[in-house]
XYZ file of N, CA and C in Angstrom:
816
model
N 312.032 174.546 153.482
C 313.275 174.263 154.623
C 314.244 173.537 153.750
N 315.664 173.850 154.327
C 316.725 172.943 153.649
C 316.704 171.434 153.880
N 316.918 170.868 152.960
C 317.096 169.322 152.663
C 317.875 168.798 153.952
N 317.709 167.704 154.443
C 317.640 167.102 155.799
C 318.855 165.887 155.351
N 320.044 165.890 156.074
C 321.011 165.019 155.827
C 320.745 163.389 156.548
N 321.509 162.772 156.026
C 321.132 161.177 156.332
C 321.974 160.582 157.233
N 323.335 161.216 157.325
C 324.444 160.905 158.206
C 324.184 160.781 159.686
N 324.894 159.573 160.337
C 325.056 159.477 161.782
C 325.390 160.529 162.252
N 325.888 161.612 162.061
C 326.544 162.757 162.488
C 325.525 163.859 162.207
N 324.641 163.754 161.624
C 323.889 164.787 161.514
C 322.862 165.367 162.531
N 323.009 166.647 162.672
C 322.675 167.156 163.878
C 321.476 167.978 163.768
N 320.022 167.616 164.274
C 318.581 167.955 163.715
C 318.715 169.303 164.478
N 318.806 169.264 165.267
C 319.048 170.617 166.261
C 319.627 171.915 165.460
N 320.446 171.556 165.337
C 321.346 172.485 164.504
C 320.714 173.150 163.061
N 319.751 172.054 162.367
C 319.363 172.193 161.097
C 318.386 173.278 161.524
N 317.505 172.999 162.593
C 316.204 173.438 163.019
C 316.603 174.984 163.301
N 317.622 175.680 164.106
C 317.953 176.842 164.576
C 318.368 177.653 162.964
N 318.725 177.018 162.226
C 319.183 177.561 160.719
C 317.825 177.653 160.037
N 316.965 176.845 160.110
C 315.892 176.783 159.847
C 314.926 178.057 160.236
N 315.138 178.287 161.502
C 314.747 179.680 161.761
C 315.211 181.083 161.552
N 316.583 180.916 161.311
C 317.025 181.870 160.895
C 316.684 182.210 159.625
N 316.595 181.141 158.708
C 316.080 181.506 157.143
C 314.791 181.633 156.820
N 314.014 181.689 157.421
C 312.644 181.851 157.482
C 312.290 183.259 157.466
N 313.521 184.406 158.302
C 312.930 185.481 158.136
C 313.729 186.459 156.840
N 313.007 187.364 155.938
C 313.156 187.812 154.743
C 312.737 189.218 154.484
N 312.986 189.640 153.527
C 312.395 191.259 153.601
C 310.707 191.298 153.471
N 310.227 190.281 152.722
C 308.825 190.389 153.355
C 308.139 189.730 154.566
N 308.920 189.304 155.221
C 308.727 188.980 156.669
C 309.782 189.262 157.479
N 310.023 190.575 157.906
C 311.113 190.905 158.742
C 311.042 190.679 160.509
N 309.775 190.310 160.657
C 309.463 190.361 161.942
C 307.977 189.523 162.114
N 308.030 188.342 163.092
C 307.069 187.390 162.901
C 306.476 186.933 164.609
N 305.847 186.773 164.887
C 305.611 185.974 166.027
C 306.001 184.880 166.345
N 305.685 184.071 167.294
C 305.962 182.670 167.561
C 305.484 181.747 166.637
N 303.946 182.017 166.446
C 303.230 181.186 165.542
C 303.619 181.136 164.100
N 303.816 182.233 163.487
C 304.206 182.502 162.334
C 305.601 181.791 162.282
N 306.446 182.070 163.110
C 307.969 181.304 162.726
C 307.736 179.876 162.853
N 307.080 179.515 163.671
C 306.966 177.669 163.708
C 306.502 177.720 162.507
N 305.146 178.129 161.702
C 304.637 177.844 160.987
C 305.576 177.500 159.128
N 306.430 178.962 159.424
C 307.535 179.346 158.386
C 308.526 178.213 158.459
N 309.028 177.603 159.676
C 310.067 176.672 159.877
C 309.530 175.303 159.690
N 307.921 174.988 159.724
C 307.753 173.705 160.064
C 308.333 172.931 161.432
N 307.920 173.902 162.574
C 308.418 173.322 163.670
C 307.177 173.245 164.539
N 307.156 172.747 165.466
C 306.087 172.551 166.536
C 306.403 173.831 167.044
N 304.990 174.562 167.900
C 305.407 176.097 168.520
C 306.293 175.466 169.675
N 305.961 174.882 170.442
C 307.322 174.793 171.808
C 309.138 174.627 171.391
N 308.972 173.970 170.103
C 310.422 173.895 169.453
C 310.654 175.042 168.743
N 309.682 175.842 168.404
C 310.339 177.279 167.536
C 310.465 178.130 168.781
N 309.629 177.732 170.068
C 309.980 178.951 171.075
C 311.275 178.602 171.479
N 312.041 177.101 171.835
C 313.359 177.297 172.314
C 314.515 177.655 171.359
N 314.032 177.539 169.940
C 315.243 177.844 169.220
C 315.233 179.768 169.642
N 314.285 180.107 169.433
C 313.832 181.437 169.706
C 314.677 182.005 170.552
N 314.256 181.507 171.674
C 314.979 182.235 172.861
C 316.202 181.774 172.638
N 317.203 180.698 172.592
C 318.298 180.409 172.375
C 319.027 181.212 171.509
N 318.459 181.832 170.365
C 318.998 182.556 169.489
C 319.096 184.019 170.085
N 318.022 184.365 170.274
C 317.859 185.555 171.347
C 318.991 186.038 172.311
N 318.801 184.537 173.033
C 320.232 184.843 174.094
C 321.594 184.732 173.602
N 321.822 184.374 172.663
C 322.931 184.531 171.951
C 323.234 185.685 170.950
N 321.910 186.747 170.514
C 322.264 188.137 170.046
C 321.622 187.993 168.642
N 321.515 186.786 167.969
C 321.020 186.594 166.456
C 319.506 186.973 166.621
N 318.824 187.157 167.325
C 317.366 187.696 167.378
C 317.005 188.479 168.435
N 316.110 189.213 168.327
C 315.309 190.197 169.393
C 313.655 189.943 169.314
N 313.173 190.313 170.428
C 311.839 190.483 170.632
C 311.263 191.704 170.899
N 309.995 191.939 170.393
C 309.344 193.267 171.150
C 308.110 193.369 170.544
N 307.116 193.412 171.405
C 305.812 193.479 171.234
C 305.320 192.273 170.720
N 305.621 191.269 171.283
C 304.978 190.139 170.764
C 305.361 189.384 169.502
N 306.559 189.933 168.980
C 307.406 189.534 167.751
C 308.701 189.743 167.686
N 309.606 188.579 166.816
C 310.266 188.307 166.775
C 311.218 188.867 165.265
N 312.848 189.186 165.272
C 313.258 190.274 164.314
C 314.831 189.629 164.171
N 315.270 189.498 163.379
C 316.806 189.516 163.381
C 317.162 190.051 163.636
N 318.914 190.086 164.048
C 319.578 191.572 164.581
C 320.735 191.336 163.748
N 321.183 192.813 163.656
C 322.356 192.783 162.686
C 323.760 191.656 163.148
N 323.807 191.177 164.261
C 324.902 189.868 164.355
C 324.712 188.765 163.243
N 323.279 188.812 162.633
C 323.651 187.581 161.875
C 324.256 187.775 160.512
N 324.750 188.885 160.476
C 325.338 189.324 159.157
C 326.831 188.906 159.516
N 327.183 188.687 160.871
C 328.578 187.975 160.886
C 328.985 186.866 160.578
N 327.857 186.037 160.133
C 327.838 184.851 159.686
C 328.253 184.663 158.210
N 327.465 185.216 157.526
C 327.624 185.494 155.955
C 329.141 186.273 155.907
N 329.357 187.402 156.651
C 330.555 187.825 156.284
C 331.972 187.463 156.723
N 331.312 186.467 157.840
C 332.883 185.541 157.945
C 333.302 185.219 156.809
N 332.125 184.350 156.450
C 332.792 183.349 154.524
C 333.247 184.660 153.866
N 332.744 185.745 153.448
C 333.006 187.182 152.413
C 334.602 186.847 153.089
N 334.735 187.398 154.112
C 336.091 188.093 154.781
C 337.522 186.919 154.442
N 336.853 185.642 155.052
C 337.838 184.730 154.747
C 338.275 184.538 153.352
N 337.280 184.595 152.489
C 337.697 184.797 150.871
C 338.685 185.867 150.691
N 338.732 187.277 151.199
C 339.297 188.440 150.834
C 338.386 189.126 149.511
N 337.762 188.721 149.221
C 336.789 188.914 148.040
C 336.520 190.592 147.979
N 335.719 191.128 149.128
C 335.211 192.007 149.257
C 336.737 193.498 149.488
N 337.390 192.974 150.142
C 338.672 193.751 150.425
C 339.251 194.004 149.040
N 339.504 192.749 148.185
C 340.114 193.095 146.944
C 339.102 193.632 145.814
N 338.139 192.983 146.164
C 336.985 193.775 144.769
C 336.597 195.195 145.213
N 336.606 195.484 146.016
C 336.245 196.998 146.116
C 336.736 197.738 145.391
N 337.759 198.429 145.441
C 338.310 199.387 144.633
C 338.337 199.481 143.346
N 338.293 198.203 142.700
C 337.861 198.295 141.667
C 336.565 198.234 140.800
N 335.832 197.816 141.835
C 334.309 197.751 141.679
C 334.056 199.212 141.446
N 334.806 200.204 142.160
C 334.419 201.391 142.597
C 334.655 202.165 141.327
N 335.772 201.671 140.994
C 336.337 202.281 139.761
C 335.690 201.943 138.312
N 335.165 200.932 138.185
C 334.469 200.517 137.108
C 333.063 201.507 137.151
N 332.477 201.319 138.316
C 331.118 202.002 138.390
C 331.548 203.597 138.221
N 332.656 204.072 138.859
C 332.490 205.721 138.209
C 333.085 205.870 137.053
N 333.646 204.830 136.031
C 334.015 204.882 134.491
C 332.589 204.647 133.678
N 331.371 203.744 134.661
C 330.463 203.286 133.271
C 329.369 204.251 133.653
N 329.051 204.528 135.160
C 327.963 205.324 135.670
C 327.027 204.144 135.867
N 327.445 203.314 135.971
C 326.263 201.787 135.955
C 326.612 201.233 137.522
N 325.512 200.352 138.383
C 325.883 199.684 139.300
C 326.801 198.077 138.732
N 327.635 197.814 139.652
C 328.271 196.711 139.673
C 328.124 195.824 140.893
N 328.304 194.367 140.554
C 328.155 193.464 142.218
C 329.185 192.128 141.611
N 329.255 191.549 142.531
C 329.917 190.377 142.505
C 329.107 189.341 143.130
N 328.928 188.033 142.866
C 327.856 187.014 142.937
C 328.841 185.827 143.121
N 328.371 184.474 143.738
C 328.901 183.522 144.080
C 327.259 182.869 143.800
N 327.700 181.215 143.537
C 326.554 180.208 143.611
C 326.330 179.776 144.896
N 325.425 179.386 145.233
C 324.521 178.544 146.387
C 323.407 177.871 146.055
N 323.921 176.715 145.922
C 322.981 175.965 145.125
C 322.570 176.483 143.628
N 321.194 176.442 143.363
C 320.777 177.003 142.296
C 320.643 178.475 141.958
N 320.855 179.147 143.084
C 320.870 180.623 143.294
C 322.008 181.102 143.002
N 321.682 182.355 142.886
C 323.061 183.202 142.915
C 323.214 184.189 144.272
N 324.194 184.468 145.174
C 324.437 185.283 146.437
C 325.247 186.315 145.972
N 324.931 187.759 146.525
C 325.818 189.026 145.727
C 326.619 189.002 147.273
N 327.927 188.988 147.094
C 328.789 189.159 148.181
C 329.361 190.504 147.905
N 329.374 191.470 146.962
C 330.222 192.776 146.727
C 329.208 193.262 145.886
N 329.218 194.730 146.210
C 328.099 195.617 145.379
C 328.632 196.890 145.427
N 328.721 197.796 144.209
C 328.507 198.953 144.721
C 327.436 199.383 143.753
N 326.811 200.598 144.287
C 325.297 201.085 142.873
C 325.495 202.418 143.023
N 324.526 202.890 141.861
C 324.455 203.880 141.886
C 322.853 204.143 141.449
N 322.284 205.341 142.033
C 320.806 205.591 142.069
C 320.157 205.529 140.527
N 319.534 204.393 140.452
C 318.712 204.370 139.192
C 317.593 203.733 139.425
N 316.480 204.107 138.455
C 315.063 203.867 138.611
C 314.952 202.234 138.398
N 315.358 201.065 138.647
C 315.200 199.932 138.606
C 314.634 199.359 139.570
N 313.618 198.413 139.221
C 312.762 197.712 140.375
C 313.342 196.923 141.056
N 314.484 196.257 141.052
C 315.083 195.325 142.122
C 315.872 195.961 143.083
N 315.724 195.418 144.291
C 316.398 196.207 145.405
C 317.549 194.933 145.939
N 318.907 195.139 145.782
C 319.979 194.503 145.489
C 320.948 194.736 146.901
N 321.013 194.018 147.363
C 322.567 194.316 148.416
C 323.251 193.068 148.877
N 324.181 193.305 149.419
C 325.028 191.627 149.958
C 324.105 190.975 150.588
N 324.182 189.910 150.175
C 323.274 188.387 150.582
C 322.040 188.305 150.094
N 321.455 189.248 149.021
C 320.264 189.213 147.987
C 320.873 187.801 147.156
N 319.644 186.906 147.161
C 319.658 185.905 146.223
C 319.074 185.566 145.182
N 319.138 185.235 144.337
C 318.373 185.221 142.761
C 318.416 183.960 141.975
N 317.366 183.450 141.403
C 317.888 182.407 140.706
C 318.917 182.455 139.602
N 319.732 181.526 139.527
C 321.001 181.717 139.127
C 320.598 181.855 137.214
N 319.613 181.201 136.885
C 319.460 180.845 135.172
C 318.579 182.306 134.865
N 318.326 183.219 136.078
C 317.569 184.329 135.043
C 318.750 185.572 135.452
N 319.951 185.324 136.035
C 321.036 186.200 135.846
C 322.351 186.063 135.290
N 322.461 187.499 134.560
C 323.892 187.309 133.870
C 324.868 186.873 134.704
N 324.938 186.719 135.828
C 326.251 186.407 136.813
C 325.831 184.824 137.190
N 324.531 184.644 137.314
C 324.642 182.810 137.403
C 325.073 182.185 136.249
N 324.891 182.692 134.781
C 324.660 181.828 133.534
C 326.632 181.990 133.641
N 326.889 182.676 134.132
C 328.832 182.438 133.980
C 329.198 181.476 135.081
N 328.161 181.578 136.283
C 328.972 180.491 137.160
C 328.605 179.039 136.659
N 327.210 178.941 136.371
C 326.388 177.598 136.002
C 327.665 177.131 134.609
N 328.054 178.103 133.819
C 328.558 177.698 132.576
C 330.005 177.023 132.851
N 330.498 177.330 134.213
C 331.861 176.595 134.613
C 331.619 175.190 135.555
N 330.505 174.794 135.533
C 330.201 173.735 136.460
C 330.566 172.309 134.903
N 330.776 171.383 135.518
C 330.711 170.052 134.565
C 329.176 169.880 134.138
N 328.790 168.844 133.579
C 327.720 168.442 132.822
C 327.031 167.986 134.195
N 327.833 166.998 135.240
C 327.155 166.682 136.425
C 326.976 167.350 137.357
N 327.921 168.393 137.590
C 327.585 169.313 138.918
C 326.301 170.115 138.018
N 326.247 170.856 136.787
C 325.023 171.503 136.497
C 323.910 170.589 136.808
N 323.462 169.619 136.523
C 322.553 168.942 136.430
C 322.094 169.002 138.061
N 323.174 168.424 139.086
C 322.626 168.396 140.490
C 322.244 169.553 140.538
N 322.942 170.919 140.137
C 322.549 172.081 141.054
C 321.600 172.484 140.411
N 320.814 172.439 139.214
C 320.041 173.132 138.813
C 318.647 171.969 139.229
N 318.705 171.001 139.614
C 317.851 170.219 140.087
C 317.452 170.627 141.758
N 318.165 171.736 142.253
C 317.945 171.736 143.911
C 316.803 173.133 143.566
N 316.114 173.316 144.091
C 314.950 174.413 144.298
C 315.472 175.514 144.983
N 315.159 176.614 144.061
C 315.465 178.208 144.442
C 314.990 178.435 145.573
N 315.727 179.232 146.581
C 315.536 179.856 147.815
C 315.118 181.130 147.581
N 314.947 181.763 146.675
C 315.159 183.076 146.315
C 313.711 183.592 146.528
N 312.605 182.868 146.615
C 311.104 183.227 146.688
C 310.408 183.917 145.235
N 311.282 183.635 144.091
C 310.507 184.410 143.036
C 310.002 182.992 142.129
N 309.232 183.334 141.579
C 308.329 182.104 140.811
C 309.285 181.784 139.853
N 309.326 180.264 139.438
C 310.311 179.784 138.449
C 310.152 180.192 137.339
N 311.299 180.557 136.417
C 311.366 181.310 134.964
C 310.958 180.056 134.104
N 310.273 180.990 133.335
C 309.625 179.899 131.932
C 310.000 180.204 130.771
N 311.237 181.003 130.617
C 311.491 181.905 129.346
C 312.123 181.058 128.327
N 312.297 179.584 129.074
C 313.250 178.836 127.976
C 313.447 177.412 128.659
N 313.804 176.350 127.387
C 313.881 174.879 127.699
C 314.991 174.950 128.281
N 314.879 173.714 129.136
C 316.457 172.951 129.276
C 317.414 173.011 128.678
N 316.814 172.649 126.990
C 318.108 172.415 126.029
C 318.449 173.878 125.255
N 317.720 174.514 125.550
C 317.783 175.879 125.192
C 319.023 176.599 126.321
N 318.572 176.795 127.486
C 319.296 176.501 128.506
C 321.219 176.152 128.381
N 321.104 174.851 128.187
C 322.256 174.348 128.008
C 323.198 174.722 126.974
N 322.317 175.253 125.499
C 322.653 175.438 124.215
C 323.268 176.781 125.006
N 322.954 177.978 125.556
C 323.218 179.422 125.959
C 324.785 179.129 126.929
N 324.532 177.847 127.829
C 325.442 177.817 128.640
C 326.817 177.365 127.629
N 326.603 176.822 126.808
C 328.161 176.319 125.889
C 328.610 177.696 125.383
N 327.494 178.437 124.775
C 327.654 179.867 124.253
C 328.686 180.648 125.208
N 328.127 180.683 126.622
C 329.049 181.526 127.749
C 330.273 181.083 128.002
N 330.232 179.634 128.175
C 331.511 179.103 128.606
C 332.408 179.407 127.159
N 332.093 179.304 126.287
C 332.895 179.821 124.684
C 333.291 181.273 124.872
N 332.426 182.175 125.101
C 333.086 183.751 124.691
C 333.595 184.138 126.035
N 332.984 183.791 127.078
C 333.507 184.113 128.356
C 332.669 185.419 128.892
N 331.685 185.525 128.622
C 330.555 186.273 129.160
C 329.173 186.255 129.060
N 328.440 186.496 129.563
C 326.701 186.087 129.570
C 325.643 187.337 130.006
N 324.689 187.289 129.634
C 323.888 188.611 128.625
C 322.287 188.231 129.245
N 321.888 188.725 130.420
C 320.718 188.685 131.044
C 319.754 189.903 130.579
N 318.724 189.748 129.633
C 318.152 191.033 129.342
C 316.923 190.935 129.624
N 316.466 191.447 130.732
C 314.864 191.703 131.360
C 314.634 190.578 131.719
N 315.555 189.129 131.825
C 315.199 188.113 132.411
C 314.792 187.919 133.694
N 315.443 188.691 134.548
C 315.144 188.979 135.775
C 313.790 190.062 136.438
N 313.749 191.080 135.580
C 312.527 191.783 135.969
C 312.567 192.582 134.914
N 311.650 193.082 134.530
C 311.513 194.338 133.354
C 312.029 195.523 133.491
N 312.814 195.943 132.689
C 313.598 196.683 132.272
C 315.180 196.586 133.058
N 315.677 195.641 133.757
C 317.008 195.042 134.439
C 317.726 194.505 133.222
N 318.369 194.843 132.412
C 319.467 194.138 131.659
C 321.048 194.185 132.165
N 321.777 193.018 132.173
C 322.728 192.903 132.658
C 323.987 192.003 131.803
N 325.192 192.460 131.707
C 326.137 191.537 131.468
C 326.852 190.987 132.655
N 327.920 189.878 132.478
C 328.243 189.590 133.384
C 329.554 188.681 132.935
N 331.065 188.470 133.878
C 332.061 187.958 133.137
C 332.634 187.196 134.230
N 333.694 186.106 134.308
C 333.718 185.349 135.439
C 334.894 186.470 136.203
N 334.928 185.601 137.593
C 336.347 185.912 138.389
C 337.246 184.426 138.651
N 338.264 184.638 138.694
C 339.076 183.487 138.735
C 340.055 183.373 139.842
N 340.490 182.556 140.378
C 341.371 182.287 141.488
C 342.682 181.965 141.112
N 343.687 181.588 141.625
C 344.787 181.566 141.144
C 345.086 180.170 140.381
N 344.125 179.318 140.732
C 343.973 178.063 139.506
C 343.673 178.288 138.080
N 342.597 179.183 137.977
C 342.274 179.889 136.482
C 340.666 178.751 137.075
N 340.126 178.433 138.113
C 338.691 178.163 138.388
C 337.733 179.353 138.446
N 336.663 179.318 137.849
C 335.900 180.432 138.485
C 335.375 180.289 139.711
N 335.455 181.283 140.471
C 334.751 181.450 141.820
C 333.989 182.203 142.140
N 333.593 183.339 141.349
C 332.859 184.349 141.390
C 332.477 185.129 140.079
N 331.227 186.060 140.156
C 331.104 186.211 138.811
C 330.929 187.951 138.970
N 330.838 188.883 137.734
C 330.929 190.406 138.171
C 330.095 190.817 136.694
N 329.485 191.861 137.189
C 328.515 192.666 136.302
C 328.081 193.398 136.291
N 327.790 194.198 135.386
C 327.423 195.524 135.085
C 325.778 195.720 135.071
N 325.158 196.455 135.713
C 323.356 196.175 135.147
C 323.146 197.552 134.904
N 322.158 197.820 133.814
C 321.902 199.007 133.600
C 320.038 198.661 133.277
N 319.503 200.079 133.168
C 318.021 200.307 132.835
C 317.651 199.841 131.348
N 317.341 198.878 130.926
C 316.659 198.928 129.621
C 316.366 199.924 128.993
N 315.560 201.103 129.371
C 315.356 202.073 128.722
C 316.217 202.983 128.200
N 317.173 203.132 129.053
C 318.317 203.812 128.802
C 319.895 203.402 128.206
N 319.903 202.320 128.604
C 320.992 201.629 127.868
C 320.952 200.734 126.908
N 321.152 200.247 125.539
C 321.243 199.120 124.368
C 321.856 198.127 124.749
N 321.612 196.806 124.506
C 322.291 196.029 124.647
C 323.840 196.358 123.771
N 323.406 196.567 122.516
C 324.553 197.455 121.698
C 325.472 198.219 122.520
N 325.061 199.048 122.962
C 326.125 200.023 124.447
C 326.413 199.001 125.415
N 325.957 198.228 125.990
C 326.297 197.644 126.917
C 327.518 196.574 126.615
N 327.284 195.823 125.555
C 328.276 194.908 125.155
C 329.103 196.038 124.585
N 328.813 196.680 123.732
C 330.058 197.636 123.357
C 331.000 198.357 123.966
N 330.428 198.914 125.096
C 331.282 200.023 125.817
C 331.555 199.570 127.130
N 330.458 198.743 127.764
C 330.890 198.212 129.412
C 330.972 197.231 129.157
N 330.886 196.099 128.381
C 331.668 195.035 128.518
C 332.862 195.041 128.532
N 333.643 195.573 127.710
C 335.346 195.532 127.619
C 335.937 195.911 128.431
N 335.095 197.211 129.736
C 335.524 197.710 130.960
C 335.351 196.510 131.736
N 334.401 195.891 132.165
C 333.736 194.927 133.193
C 335.272 194.036 132.452
N 335.622 193.357 131.759
C 336.471 192.226 131.242
C 337.921 192.674 131.872
N 338.093 193.901 131.787
C 339.511 194.574 132.307
C 339.419 194.429 133.685
N 338.176 194.883 134.251
C 338.330 195.021 135.888
C 338.193 193.604 136.348
N 337.277 192.814 135.852
C 337.491 191.157 136.176
C 338.757 190.477 136.194
N 339.465 191.347 135.414
C 340.808 190.572 135.049
C 341.956 191.130 136.346
N 341.649 192.608 136.590
C 342.261 192.828 137.453
C 341.784 192.197 138.951
N 340.796 192.178 139.135
C 340.157 191.608 140.238
C 341.074 190.181 140.474
N 340.615 189.159 139.272
C 341.637 187.779 139.136
C 342.964 187.929 139.734
N 343.674 188.944 138.858
C 344.781 188.914 139.427
C 345.364 189.082 140.911
N 344.543 190.297 141.379
C 344.732 190.775 142.663
C 344.148 189.675 144.015
N 343.270 188.813 143.384
C 343.016 187.903 144.371
C 343.945 186.709 144.410
N 344.637 186.421 143.503
C 345.485 185.319 143.008
C 346.849 185.850 144.145
N 347.039 186.981 144.010
C 347.967 187.668 144.956
C 347.737 187.850 146.533
N 346.272 188.037 146.692
C 346.114 188.062 148.248
C 345.926 186.134 148.671
N 345.579 185.438 147.956
C 345.501 184.025 148.352
C 347.123 183.564 148.516
N 348.071 184.027 147.675
C 348.975 183.795 147.803
C 350.243 184.243 148.904
N 349.385 185.325 149.648
C 350.254 185.847 150.543
C 351.056 185.050 151.709
N 351.750 185.251 152.043
C 352.304 184.336 153.133
C 351.631 184.922 154.438
N 351.522 183.606 154.972
C 350.920 183.608 156.817
C 351.724 183.170 157.901
N 351.315 184.242 158.402
C 352.678 184.222 159.660
C 351.512 183.501 161.040
N 352.350 182.900 161.465
C 351.644 182.223 163.026
C 352.437 182.998 164.175
N 351.469 183.696 164.849
C 351.946 184.382 165.926
C 351.953 183.271 167.084
N 353.035 183.573 167.937
C 353.488 182.656 169.385
C 352.824 183.811 170.085
N 351.360 183.067 170.619
C 350.950 183.877 171.718
C 351.613 184.011 172.885
N 351.991 182.506 173.395
C 352.770 182.334 174.767
C 354.121 183.302 174.624
N 354.185 183.341 173.708
C 355.818 184.364 173.516
C 355.583 185.385 173.641
N 354.714 185.821 172.961
C 353.954 187.624 172.814
C 353.654 187.647 174.208
N 353.183 186.862 175.168
C 352.471 186.945 176.215
C 353.647 187.576 176.966
N 354.592 186.660 177.178
C 355.836 187.495 178.190
C 356.332 188.346 177.633
């Protein structure tokens, strides 16, 4: 479960409710009350009250003695994505990039030591990973994660890597911390990152940063290929230039979107 706050305003009941929501995943889409209590680390009566509350709010449904999430939980994450305007801005660019390369493309942001996918346009490929909006992977094993980690300061990087992954994948042992820091320095200098079968066999990807109006890296965009079909040389020689152009276009459009004028509507006047 997520780390507990220590401040005087920390609301334990809210934290427990979020623990219940996050204990459901692709491997456990439906669970009994006892299973939810065990997964969330809660007493059975507490888990029951929380589940019934979430059911009344429309985030959970029950059938046949098992509980499962409803599509309404998507509103929690999509409100964040929508507030950023990332999906609306990125969609046409991602679609154009996928049409040009014939390969899947995604955007992700950093959440602790994981990346979380916030936008994706895919093509049918025999790739062993199922990826959709909201999917999370350990940042150190992905090209997008390396781009996002490379944008952090030394202190931020240390704090981020100290957080345990919530992806459910086993820890990656393919490199030492020193090798990771050296690779991130290279990523920062050249402006792109490669992940060659680090996340799963047969999966190869390259990623670049997406920046806001201040130049800060706020997301990463990638192209993912099947290693048996596309060599590293082709990925970097053909797809990387197209990816860099697309990320630049998304960054420019996002900057314009963020700078748009906000108009306040006087509801009392409009009602009259």
